[in-house]
mmCIF file of C-alpha atoms in Angstrom:
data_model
loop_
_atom_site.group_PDB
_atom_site.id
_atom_site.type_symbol
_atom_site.label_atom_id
_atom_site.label_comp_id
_atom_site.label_asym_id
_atom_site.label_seq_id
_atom_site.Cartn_x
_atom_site.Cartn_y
_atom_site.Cartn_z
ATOM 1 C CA UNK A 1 18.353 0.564 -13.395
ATOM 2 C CA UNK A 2 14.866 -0.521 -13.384
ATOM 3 C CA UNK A 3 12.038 -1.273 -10.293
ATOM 4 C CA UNK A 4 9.997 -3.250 -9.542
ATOM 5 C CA UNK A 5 6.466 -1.905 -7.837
ATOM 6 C CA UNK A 6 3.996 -4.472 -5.841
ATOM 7 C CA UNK A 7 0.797 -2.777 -5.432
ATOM 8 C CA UNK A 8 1.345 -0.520 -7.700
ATOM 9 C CA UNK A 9 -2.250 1.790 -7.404
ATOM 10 C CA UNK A 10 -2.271 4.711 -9.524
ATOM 11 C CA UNK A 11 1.017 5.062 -9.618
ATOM 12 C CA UNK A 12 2.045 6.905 -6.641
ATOM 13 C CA UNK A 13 5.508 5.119 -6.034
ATOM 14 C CA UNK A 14 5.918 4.870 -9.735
ATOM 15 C CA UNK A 15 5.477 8.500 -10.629
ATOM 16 C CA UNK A 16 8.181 8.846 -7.410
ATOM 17 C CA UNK A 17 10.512 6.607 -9.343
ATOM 18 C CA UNK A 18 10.103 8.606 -12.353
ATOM 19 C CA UNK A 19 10.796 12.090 -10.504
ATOM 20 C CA UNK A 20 13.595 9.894 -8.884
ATOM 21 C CA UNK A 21 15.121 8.442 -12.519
ATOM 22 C CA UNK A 22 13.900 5.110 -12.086
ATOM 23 C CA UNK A 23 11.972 3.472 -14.349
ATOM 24 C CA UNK A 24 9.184 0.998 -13.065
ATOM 25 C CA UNK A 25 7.185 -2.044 -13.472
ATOM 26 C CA UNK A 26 3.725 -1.700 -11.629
ATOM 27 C CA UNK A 27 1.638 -5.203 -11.059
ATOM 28 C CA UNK A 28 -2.043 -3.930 -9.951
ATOM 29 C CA UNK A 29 -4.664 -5.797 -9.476
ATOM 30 C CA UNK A 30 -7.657 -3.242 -9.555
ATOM 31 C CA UNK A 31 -8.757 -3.108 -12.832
ATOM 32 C CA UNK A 32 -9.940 0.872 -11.706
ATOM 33 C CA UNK A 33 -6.292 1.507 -10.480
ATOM 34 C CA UNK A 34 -4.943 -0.133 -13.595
ATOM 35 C CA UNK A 35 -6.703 2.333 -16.155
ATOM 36 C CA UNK A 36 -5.080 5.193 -14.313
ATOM 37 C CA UNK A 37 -1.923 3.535 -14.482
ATOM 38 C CA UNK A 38 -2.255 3.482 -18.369
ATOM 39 C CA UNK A 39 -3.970 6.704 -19.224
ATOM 40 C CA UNK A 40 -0.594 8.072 -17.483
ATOM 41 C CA UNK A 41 1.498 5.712 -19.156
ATOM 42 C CA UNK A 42 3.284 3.334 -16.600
ATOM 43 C CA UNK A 43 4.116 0.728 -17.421
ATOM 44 C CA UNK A 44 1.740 -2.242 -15.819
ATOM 45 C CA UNK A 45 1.008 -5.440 -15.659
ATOM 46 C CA UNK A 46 -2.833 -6.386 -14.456
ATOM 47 C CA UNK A 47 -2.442 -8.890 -11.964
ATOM 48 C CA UNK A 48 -2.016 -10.612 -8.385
ATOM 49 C CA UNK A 49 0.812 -9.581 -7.058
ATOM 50 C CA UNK A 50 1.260 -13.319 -5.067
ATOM 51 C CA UNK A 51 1.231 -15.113 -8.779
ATOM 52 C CA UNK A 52 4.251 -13.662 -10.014
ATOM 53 C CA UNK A 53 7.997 -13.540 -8.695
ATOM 54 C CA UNK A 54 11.059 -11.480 -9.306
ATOM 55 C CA UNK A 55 11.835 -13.935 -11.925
ATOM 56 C CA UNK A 56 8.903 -11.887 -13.742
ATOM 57 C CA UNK A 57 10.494 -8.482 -13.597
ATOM 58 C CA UNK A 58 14.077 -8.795 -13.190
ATOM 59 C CA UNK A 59 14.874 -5.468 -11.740
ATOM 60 C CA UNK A 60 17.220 -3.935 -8.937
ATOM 61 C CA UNK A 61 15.304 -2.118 -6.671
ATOM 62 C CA UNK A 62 11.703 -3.332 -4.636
ATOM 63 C CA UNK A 63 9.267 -0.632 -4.085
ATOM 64 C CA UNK A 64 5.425 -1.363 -2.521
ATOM 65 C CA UNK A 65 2.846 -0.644 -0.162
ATOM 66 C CA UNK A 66 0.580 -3.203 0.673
ATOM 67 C CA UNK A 67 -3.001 -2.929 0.896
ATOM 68 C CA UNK A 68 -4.066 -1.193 4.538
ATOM 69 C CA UNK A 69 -7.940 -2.255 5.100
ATOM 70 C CA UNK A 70 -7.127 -4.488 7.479
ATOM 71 C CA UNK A 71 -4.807 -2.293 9.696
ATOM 72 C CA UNK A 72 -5.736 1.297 9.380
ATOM 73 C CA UNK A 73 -7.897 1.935 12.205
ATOM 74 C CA UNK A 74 -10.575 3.296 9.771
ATOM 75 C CA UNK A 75 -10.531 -0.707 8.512
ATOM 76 C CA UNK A 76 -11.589 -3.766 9.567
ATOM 77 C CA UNK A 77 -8.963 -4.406 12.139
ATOM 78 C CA UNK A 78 -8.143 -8.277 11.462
ATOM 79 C CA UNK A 79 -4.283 -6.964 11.225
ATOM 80 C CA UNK A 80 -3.849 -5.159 13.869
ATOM 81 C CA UNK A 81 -5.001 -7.951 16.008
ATOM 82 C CA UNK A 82 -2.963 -10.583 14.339
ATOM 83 C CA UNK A 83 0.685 -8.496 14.161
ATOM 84 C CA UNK A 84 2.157 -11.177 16.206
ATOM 85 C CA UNK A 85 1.109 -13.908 14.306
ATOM 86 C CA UNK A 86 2.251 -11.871 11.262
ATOM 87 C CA UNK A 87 5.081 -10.916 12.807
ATOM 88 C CA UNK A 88 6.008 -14.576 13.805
ATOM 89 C CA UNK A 89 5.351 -15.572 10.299
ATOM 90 C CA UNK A 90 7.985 -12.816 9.417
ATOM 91 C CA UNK A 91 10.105 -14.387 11.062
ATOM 92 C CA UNK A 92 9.435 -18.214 9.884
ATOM 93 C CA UNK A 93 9.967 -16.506 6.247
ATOM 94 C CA UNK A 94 13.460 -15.851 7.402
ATOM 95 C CA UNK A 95 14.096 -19.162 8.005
ATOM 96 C CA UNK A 96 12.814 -20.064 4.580
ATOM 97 C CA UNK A 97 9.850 -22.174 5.913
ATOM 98 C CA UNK A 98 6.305 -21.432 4.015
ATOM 99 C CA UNK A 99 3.771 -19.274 5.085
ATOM 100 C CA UNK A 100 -0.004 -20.518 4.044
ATOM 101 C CA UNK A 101 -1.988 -16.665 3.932
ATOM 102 C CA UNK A 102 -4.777 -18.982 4.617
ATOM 103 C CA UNK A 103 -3.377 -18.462 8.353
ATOM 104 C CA UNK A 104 -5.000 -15.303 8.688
ATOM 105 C CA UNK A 105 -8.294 -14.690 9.133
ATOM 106 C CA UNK A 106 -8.624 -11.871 6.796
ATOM 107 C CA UNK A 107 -6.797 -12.918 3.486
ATOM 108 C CA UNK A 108 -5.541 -8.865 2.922
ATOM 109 C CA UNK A 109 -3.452 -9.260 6.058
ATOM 110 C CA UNK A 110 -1.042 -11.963 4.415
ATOM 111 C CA UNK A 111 -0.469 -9.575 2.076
ATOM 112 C CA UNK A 112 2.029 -7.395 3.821
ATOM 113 C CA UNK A 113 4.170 -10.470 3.465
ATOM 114 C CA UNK A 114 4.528 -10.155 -0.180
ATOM 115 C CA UNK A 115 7.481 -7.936 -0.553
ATOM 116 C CA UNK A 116 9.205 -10.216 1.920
ATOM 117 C CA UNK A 117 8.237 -13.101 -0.251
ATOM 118 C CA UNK A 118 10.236 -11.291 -3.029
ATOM 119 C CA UNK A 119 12.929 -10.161 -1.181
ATOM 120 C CA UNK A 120 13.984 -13.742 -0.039
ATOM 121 C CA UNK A 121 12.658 -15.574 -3.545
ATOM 122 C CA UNK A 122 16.057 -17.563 -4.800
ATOM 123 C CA UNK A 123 16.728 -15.407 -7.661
ATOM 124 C CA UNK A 124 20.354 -14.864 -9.763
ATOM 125 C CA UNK A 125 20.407 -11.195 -8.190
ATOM 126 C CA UNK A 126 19.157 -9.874 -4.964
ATOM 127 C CA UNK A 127 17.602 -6.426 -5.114
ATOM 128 C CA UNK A 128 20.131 -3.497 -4.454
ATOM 129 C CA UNK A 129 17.303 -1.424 -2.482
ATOM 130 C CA UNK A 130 13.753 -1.854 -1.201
ATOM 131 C CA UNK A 131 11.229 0.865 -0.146
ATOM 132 C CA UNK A 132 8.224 -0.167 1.531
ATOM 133 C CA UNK A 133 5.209 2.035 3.019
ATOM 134 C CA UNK A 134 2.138 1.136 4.661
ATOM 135 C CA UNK A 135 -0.094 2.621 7.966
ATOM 136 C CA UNK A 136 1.321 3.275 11.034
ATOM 137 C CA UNK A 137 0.637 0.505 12.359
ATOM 138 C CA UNK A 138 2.807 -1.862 10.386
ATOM 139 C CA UNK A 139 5.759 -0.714 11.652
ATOM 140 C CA UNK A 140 6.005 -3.401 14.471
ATOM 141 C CA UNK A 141 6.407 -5.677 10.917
ATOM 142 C CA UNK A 142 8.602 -3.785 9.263
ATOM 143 C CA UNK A 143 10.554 -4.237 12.194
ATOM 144 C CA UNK A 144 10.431 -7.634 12.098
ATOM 145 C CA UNK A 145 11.368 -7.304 8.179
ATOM 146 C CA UNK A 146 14.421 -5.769 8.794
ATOM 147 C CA UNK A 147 15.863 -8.353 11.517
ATOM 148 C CA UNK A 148 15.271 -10.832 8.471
ATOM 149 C CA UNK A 149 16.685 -8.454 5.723
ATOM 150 C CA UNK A 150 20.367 -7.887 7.849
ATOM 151 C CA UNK A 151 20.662 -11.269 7.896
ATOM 152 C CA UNK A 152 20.923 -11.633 4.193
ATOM 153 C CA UNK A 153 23.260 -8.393 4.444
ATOM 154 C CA UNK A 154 20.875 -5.247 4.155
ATOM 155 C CA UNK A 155 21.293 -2.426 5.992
ATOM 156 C CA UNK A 156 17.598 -1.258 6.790
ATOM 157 C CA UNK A 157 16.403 2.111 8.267
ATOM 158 C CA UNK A 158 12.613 1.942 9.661
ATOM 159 C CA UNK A 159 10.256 4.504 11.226
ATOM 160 C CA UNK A 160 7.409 6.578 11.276
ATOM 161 C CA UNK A 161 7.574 9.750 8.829
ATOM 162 C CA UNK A 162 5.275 12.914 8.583
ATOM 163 C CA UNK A 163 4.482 13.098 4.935
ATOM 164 C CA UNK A 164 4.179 16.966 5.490
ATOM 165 C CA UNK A 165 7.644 17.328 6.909
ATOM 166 C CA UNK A 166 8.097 16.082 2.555
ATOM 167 C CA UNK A 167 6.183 19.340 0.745
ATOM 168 C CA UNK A 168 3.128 17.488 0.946
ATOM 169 C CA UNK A 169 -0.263 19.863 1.470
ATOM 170 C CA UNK A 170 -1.575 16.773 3.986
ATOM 171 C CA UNK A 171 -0.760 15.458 7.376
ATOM 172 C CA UNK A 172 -0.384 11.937 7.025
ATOM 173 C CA UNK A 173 2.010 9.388 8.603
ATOM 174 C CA UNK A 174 3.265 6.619 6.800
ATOM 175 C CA UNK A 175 5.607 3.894 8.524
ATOM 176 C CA UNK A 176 8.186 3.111 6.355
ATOM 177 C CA UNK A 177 11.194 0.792 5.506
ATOM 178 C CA UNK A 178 14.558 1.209 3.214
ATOM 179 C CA UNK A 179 16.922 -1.178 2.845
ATOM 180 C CA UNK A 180 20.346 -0.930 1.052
ATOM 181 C CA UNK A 181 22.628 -4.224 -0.039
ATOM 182 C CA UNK A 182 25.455 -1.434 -0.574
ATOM 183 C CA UNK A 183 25.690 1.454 2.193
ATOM 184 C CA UNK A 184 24.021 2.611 5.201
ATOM 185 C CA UNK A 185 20.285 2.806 5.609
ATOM 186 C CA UNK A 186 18.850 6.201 6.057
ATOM 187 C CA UNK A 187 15.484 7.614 6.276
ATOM 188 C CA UNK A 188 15.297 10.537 4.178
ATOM 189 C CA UNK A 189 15.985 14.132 6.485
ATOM 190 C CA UNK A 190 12.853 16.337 6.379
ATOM 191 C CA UNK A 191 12.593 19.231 3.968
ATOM 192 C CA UNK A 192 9.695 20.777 5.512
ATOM 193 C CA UNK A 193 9.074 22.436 8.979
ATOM 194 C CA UNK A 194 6.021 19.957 10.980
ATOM 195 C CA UNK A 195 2.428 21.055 11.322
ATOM 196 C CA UNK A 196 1.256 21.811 14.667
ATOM 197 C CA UNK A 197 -2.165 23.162 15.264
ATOM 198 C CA UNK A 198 -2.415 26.879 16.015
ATOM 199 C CA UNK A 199 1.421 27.722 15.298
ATOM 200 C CA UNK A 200 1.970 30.198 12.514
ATOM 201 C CA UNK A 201 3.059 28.824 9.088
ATOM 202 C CA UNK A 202 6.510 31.021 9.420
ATOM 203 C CA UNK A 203 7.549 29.650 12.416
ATOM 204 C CA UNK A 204 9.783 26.692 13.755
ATOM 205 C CA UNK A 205 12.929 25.725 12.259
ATOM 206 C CA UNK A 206 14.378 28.561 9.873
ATOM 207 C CA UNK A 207 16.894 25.617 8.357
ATOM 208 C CA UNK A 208 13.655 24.043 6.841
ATOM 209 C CA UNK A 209 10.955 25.110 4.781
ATOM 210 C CA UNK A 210 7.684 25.721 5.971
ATOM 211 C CA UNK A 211 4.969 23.226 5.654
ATOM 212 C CA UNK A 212 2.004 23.721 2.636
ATOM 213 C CA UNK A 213 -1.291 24.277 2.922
ATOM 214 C CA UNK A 214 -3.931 23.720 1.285
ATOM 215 C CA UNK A 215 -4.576 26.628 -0.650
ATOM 216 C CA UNK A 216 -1.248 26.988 -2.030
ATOM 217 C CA UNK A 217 -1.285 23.546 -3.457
ATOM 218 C CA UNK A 218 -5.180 23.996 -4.862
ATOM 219 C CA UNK A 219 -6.309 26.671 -7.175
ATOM 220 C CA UNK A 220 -9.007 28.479 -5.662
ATOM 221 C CA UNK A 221 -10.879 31.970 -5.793
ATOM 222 C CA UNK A 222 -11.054 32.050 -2.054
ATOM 223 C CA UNK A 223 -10.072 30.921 1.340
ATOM 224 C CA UNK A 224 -12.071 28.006 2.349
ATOM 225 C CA UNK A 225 -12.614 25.545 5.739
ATOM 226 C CA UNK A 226 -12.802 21.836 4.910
ATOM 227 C CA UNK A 227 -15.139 19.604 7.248
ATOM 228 C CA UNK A 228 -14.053 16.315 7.874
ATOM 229 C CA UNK A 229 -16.198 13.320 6.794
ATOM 230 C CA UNK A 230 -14.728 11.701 10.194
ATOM 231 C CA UNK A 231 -15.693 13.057 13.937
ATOM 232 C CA UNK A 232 -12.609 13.991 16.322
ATOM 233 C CA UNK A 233 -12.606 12.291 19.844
ATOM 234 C CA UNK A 234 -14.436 9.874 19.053
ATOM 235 C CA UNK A 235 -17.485 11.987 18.762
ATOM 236 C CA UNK A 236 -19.301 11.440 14.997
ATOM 237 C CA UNK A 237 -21.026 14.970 15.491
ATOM 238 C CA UNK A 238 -17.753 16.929 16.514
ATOM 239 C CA UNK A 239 -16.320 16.526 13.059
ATOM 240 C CA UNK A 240 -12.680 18.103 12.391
ATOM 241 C CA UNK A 241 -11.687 21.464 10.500
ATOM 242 C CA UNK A 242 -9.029 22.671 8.778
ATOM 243 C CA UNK A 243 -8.849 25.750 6.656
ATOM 244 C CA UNK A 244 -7.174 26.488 4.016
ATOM 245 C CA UNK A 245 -4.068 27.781 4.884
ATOM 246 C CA UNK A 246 -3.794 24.699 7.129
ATOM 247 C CA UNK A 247 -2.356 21.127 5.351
ATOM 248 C CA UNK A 248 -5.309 18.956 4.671
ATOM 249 C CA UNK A 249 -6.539 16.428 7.085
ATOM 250 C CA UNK A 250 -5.142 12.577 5.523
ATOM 251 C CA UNK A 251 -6.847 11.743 2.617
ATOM 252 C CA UNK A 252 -8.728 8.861 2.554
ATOM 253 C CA UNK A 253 -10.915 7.301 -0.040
ATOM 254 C CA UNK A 254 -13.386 9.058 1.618
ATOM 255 C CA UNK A 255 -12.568 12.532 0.804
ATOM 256 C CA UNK A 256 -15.250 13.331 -1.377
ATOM 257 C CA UNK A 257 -18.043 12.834 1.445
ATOM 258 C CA UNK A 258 -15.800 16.008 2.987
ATOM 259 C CA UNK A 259 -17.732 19.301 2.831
ATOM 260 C CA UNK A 260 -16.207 22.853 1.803
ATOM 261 C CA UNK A 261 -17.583 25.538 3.234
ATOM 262 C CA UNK A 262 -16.382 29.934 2.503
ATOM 263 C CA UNK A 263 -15.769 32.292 4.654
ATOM 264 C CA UNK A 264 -19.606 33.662 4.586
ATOM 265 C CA UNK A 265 -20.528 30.041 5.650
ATOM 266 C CA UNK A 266 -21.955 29.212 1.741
ATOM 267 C CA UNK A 267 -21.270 25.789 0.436
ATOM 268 C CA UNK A 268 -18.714 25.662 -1.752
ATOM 269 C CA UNK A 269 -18.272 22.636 -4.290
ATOM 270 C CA UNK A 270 -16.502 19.337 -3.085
ATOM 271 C CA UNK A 271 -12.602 18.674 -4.092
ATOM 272 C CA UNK A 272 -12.528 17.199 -7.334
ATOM 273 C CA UNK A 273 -10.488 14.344 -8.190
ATOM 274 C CA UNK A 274 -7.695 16.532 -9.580
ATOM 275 C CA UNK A 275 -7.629 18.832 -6.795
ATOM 276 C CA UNK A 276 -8.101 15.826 -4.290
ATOM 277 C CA UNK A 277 -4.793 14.414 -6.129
ATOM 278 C CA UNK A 278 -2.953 17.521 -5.442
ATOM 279 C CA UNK A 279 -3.009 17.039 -2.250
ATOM 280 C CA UNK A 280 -1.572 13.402 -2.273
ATOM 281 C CA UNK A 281 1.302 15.235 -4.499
ATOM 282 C CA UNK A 282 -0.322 13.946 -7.782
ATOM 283 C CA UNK A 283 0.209 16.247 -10.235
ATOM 284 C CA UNK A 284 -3.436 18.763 -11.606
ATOM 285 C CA UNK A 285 -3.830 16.766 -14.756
ATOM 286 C CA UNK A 286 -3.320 13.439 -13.320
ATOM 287 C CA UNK A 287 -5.240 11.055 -15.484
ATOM 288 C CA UNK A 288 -7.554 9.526 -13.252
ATOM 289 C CA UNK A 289 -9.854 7.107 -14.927
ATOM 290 C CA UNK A 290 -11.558 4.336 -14.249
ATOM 291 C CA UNK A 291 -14.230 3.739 -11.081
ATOM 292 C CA UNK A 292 -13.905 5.271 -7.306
ATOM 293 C CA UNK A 293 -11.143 7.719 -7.762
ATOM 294 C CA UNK A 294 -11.603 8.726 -4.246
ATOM 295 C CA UNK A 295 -10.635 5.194 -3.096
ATOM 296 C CA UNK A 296 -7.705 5.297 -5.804
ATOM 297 C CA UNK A 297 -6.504 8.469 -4.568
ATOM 298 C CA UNK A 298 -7.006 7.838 -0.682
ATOM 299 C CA UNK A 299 -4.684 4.389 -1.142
ATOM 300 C CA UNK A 300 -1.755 6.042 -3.239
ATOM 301 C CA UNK A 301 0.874 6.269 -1.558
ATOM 302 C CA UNK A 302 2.094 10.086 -1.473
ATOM 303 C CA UNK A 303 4.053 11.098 -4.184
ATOM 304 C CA UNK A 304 6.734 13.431 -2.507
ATOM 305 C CA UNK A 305 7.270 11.008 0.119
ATOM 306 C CA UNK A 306 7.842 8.408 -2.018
ATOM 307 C CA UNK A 307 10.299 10.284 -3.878
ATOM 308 C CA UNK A 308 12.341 11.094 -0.697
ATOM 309 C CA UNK A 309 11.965 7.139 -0.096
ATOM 310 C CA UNK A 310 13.314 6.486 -3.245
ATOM 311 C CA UNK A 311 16.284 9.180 -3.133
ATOM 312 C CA UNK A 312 17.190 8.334 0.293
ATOM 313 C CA UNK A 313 17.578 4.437 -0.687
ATOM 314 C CA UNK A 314 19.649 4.828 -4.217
ATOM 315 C CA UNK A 315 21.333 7.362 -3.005
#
């Protein structure tokens, strides 16, 4: 069985499939993404996603996460305030009429159609599962997604997962979507307890495990406090902590602009790229190559929760 994976990054879904037994296809545009994606030997092809078709990559199961700049609410915005438009060409999709991305004022926001695109493309085989990810703020399409995928006889599971409730050192929420041609839909069960400010690590629900912090995912000579590059309550100046035996605050592709600081108030070097990695579930010698490796890192999608993703939808 092999996948297919649209957006492919530095291989954060594809080093899921791996862990998961499934060999992949990434198409990546970013030529900084795409040296990654070699160094660590995936296989890739450097391209547009929207110029090639399943006919390309004949495969049996859809994996992607479409770029997020224009709905995260770090970005732009232009998605979030056309989701019913996008959601109403979701819908038109179903009905196989065509969907100009010249619609949208943003060009990037079209591109959460893609995987539909695929999914519906008159091929000989349909895809046995697809996993998609994206900000939390796409969910209102992946909703629409699946109405159109159970009418060409998917089962589909959507929702809104904590990507530490997966073993991953970060609090980050993806919204996600798995569909099945054969069997129920299911998100994936947690494996980890949730992070919650100010309650102990050992606490909460004895049948899972508990959540990981920072310093047991990074190797360092001391306990540290990271400072957020963002503010908290909308205040620039009132910038967020977290320490580390707390999860790390979602990285972005801003994460290197986030100071470390010891216990005796010193400054203490910035994550690298590896260690930066580690906390998106990359593993320490993680190839990165290329230009901005923050960025890279920052838009990868998580590898542990991809690998739940992945599980839950073959399974």
């Amino acid at each position: 069985m092999i996948g297919t994976e649209l957006f492919a990054g530095p291989g954060g879904l594809g080093l899921a499939a791996k862990q998961a037994g499934i060999p992949t296809v990434g198409i990546e545009w970013d030529a900084n993404a795409v040296a990654t994606r070699v160094a660590a030997g995936l296989a890739t092809i450097h391209g547009d996603v929207t110029k090639y078709g399943p006919a390309d990559i004949p495969s049996l199961i859809l994996t992607g996460g479409p770029p997020c700049q224009t709905f995260t609410v770090a970005g732009n915005g232009e998605g979030r305030a056309e989701l019913e438009r996008i959601i109403d060409a979701v819908k038109r999709m179903g009905g196989r009429q065509h969907v100009d991305p010249r619609e949208f004022a943003d060009p990037r926001t079209a591109l959460v159609l893609e995987p539909l695109r695929w999914a519906l493309a008159d091929y000989e085989t349909s895809y046995n599962a697809i996993v998609l990810e994206q900000v939390p703020q796409v969910l209102p399409v992946w909703e629409a997604y699946a109405d159109v995928l159970r009418e060409e006889g998917y089962s589909v599971a959507t929702g809104v997962l904590a990507a530490e409730q997966y073993g991953l050192p970060q609090t980050r929420k993806r919204a996600v979507l798995i569909a099945r041609l054969v069997g129920e839909a299911k998100l994936p069960a947690p494996t980890h307890r949730p992070y919650r400010k100010g309650v102990p690590q050992h606490e909460g629900d004895a049948g899972l495990l508990p959540w990981v912090s920072m310093g047991e995912a990074l190797d360092r000579p001391q306990p540290f406090t990271v400072v957020s590059n963002y503010g908290t309550g909308g205040d620039p100046k009132n910038r967020g902590r977290r320490t580390s035996s707390e999860p790390a605050f979602t990285v972005t592709g801003k994460i290197n602009r986030n100071r470390v600081i010891g216990v005796d108030g010193r400054e203490l070097p910035r994550l690298t790229a590896a260690e930066a990695g580690r906390l998106q579930g990359f593993p320490a010698d993680w190839p990165w190559s290329g230009g901005d490796v923050a960025q890279q890192i920052g838009n990868a999608c998580p590898v542990s929760l991809g690998v739940a993703l992945i599980k839950a939808a073959i399974a």
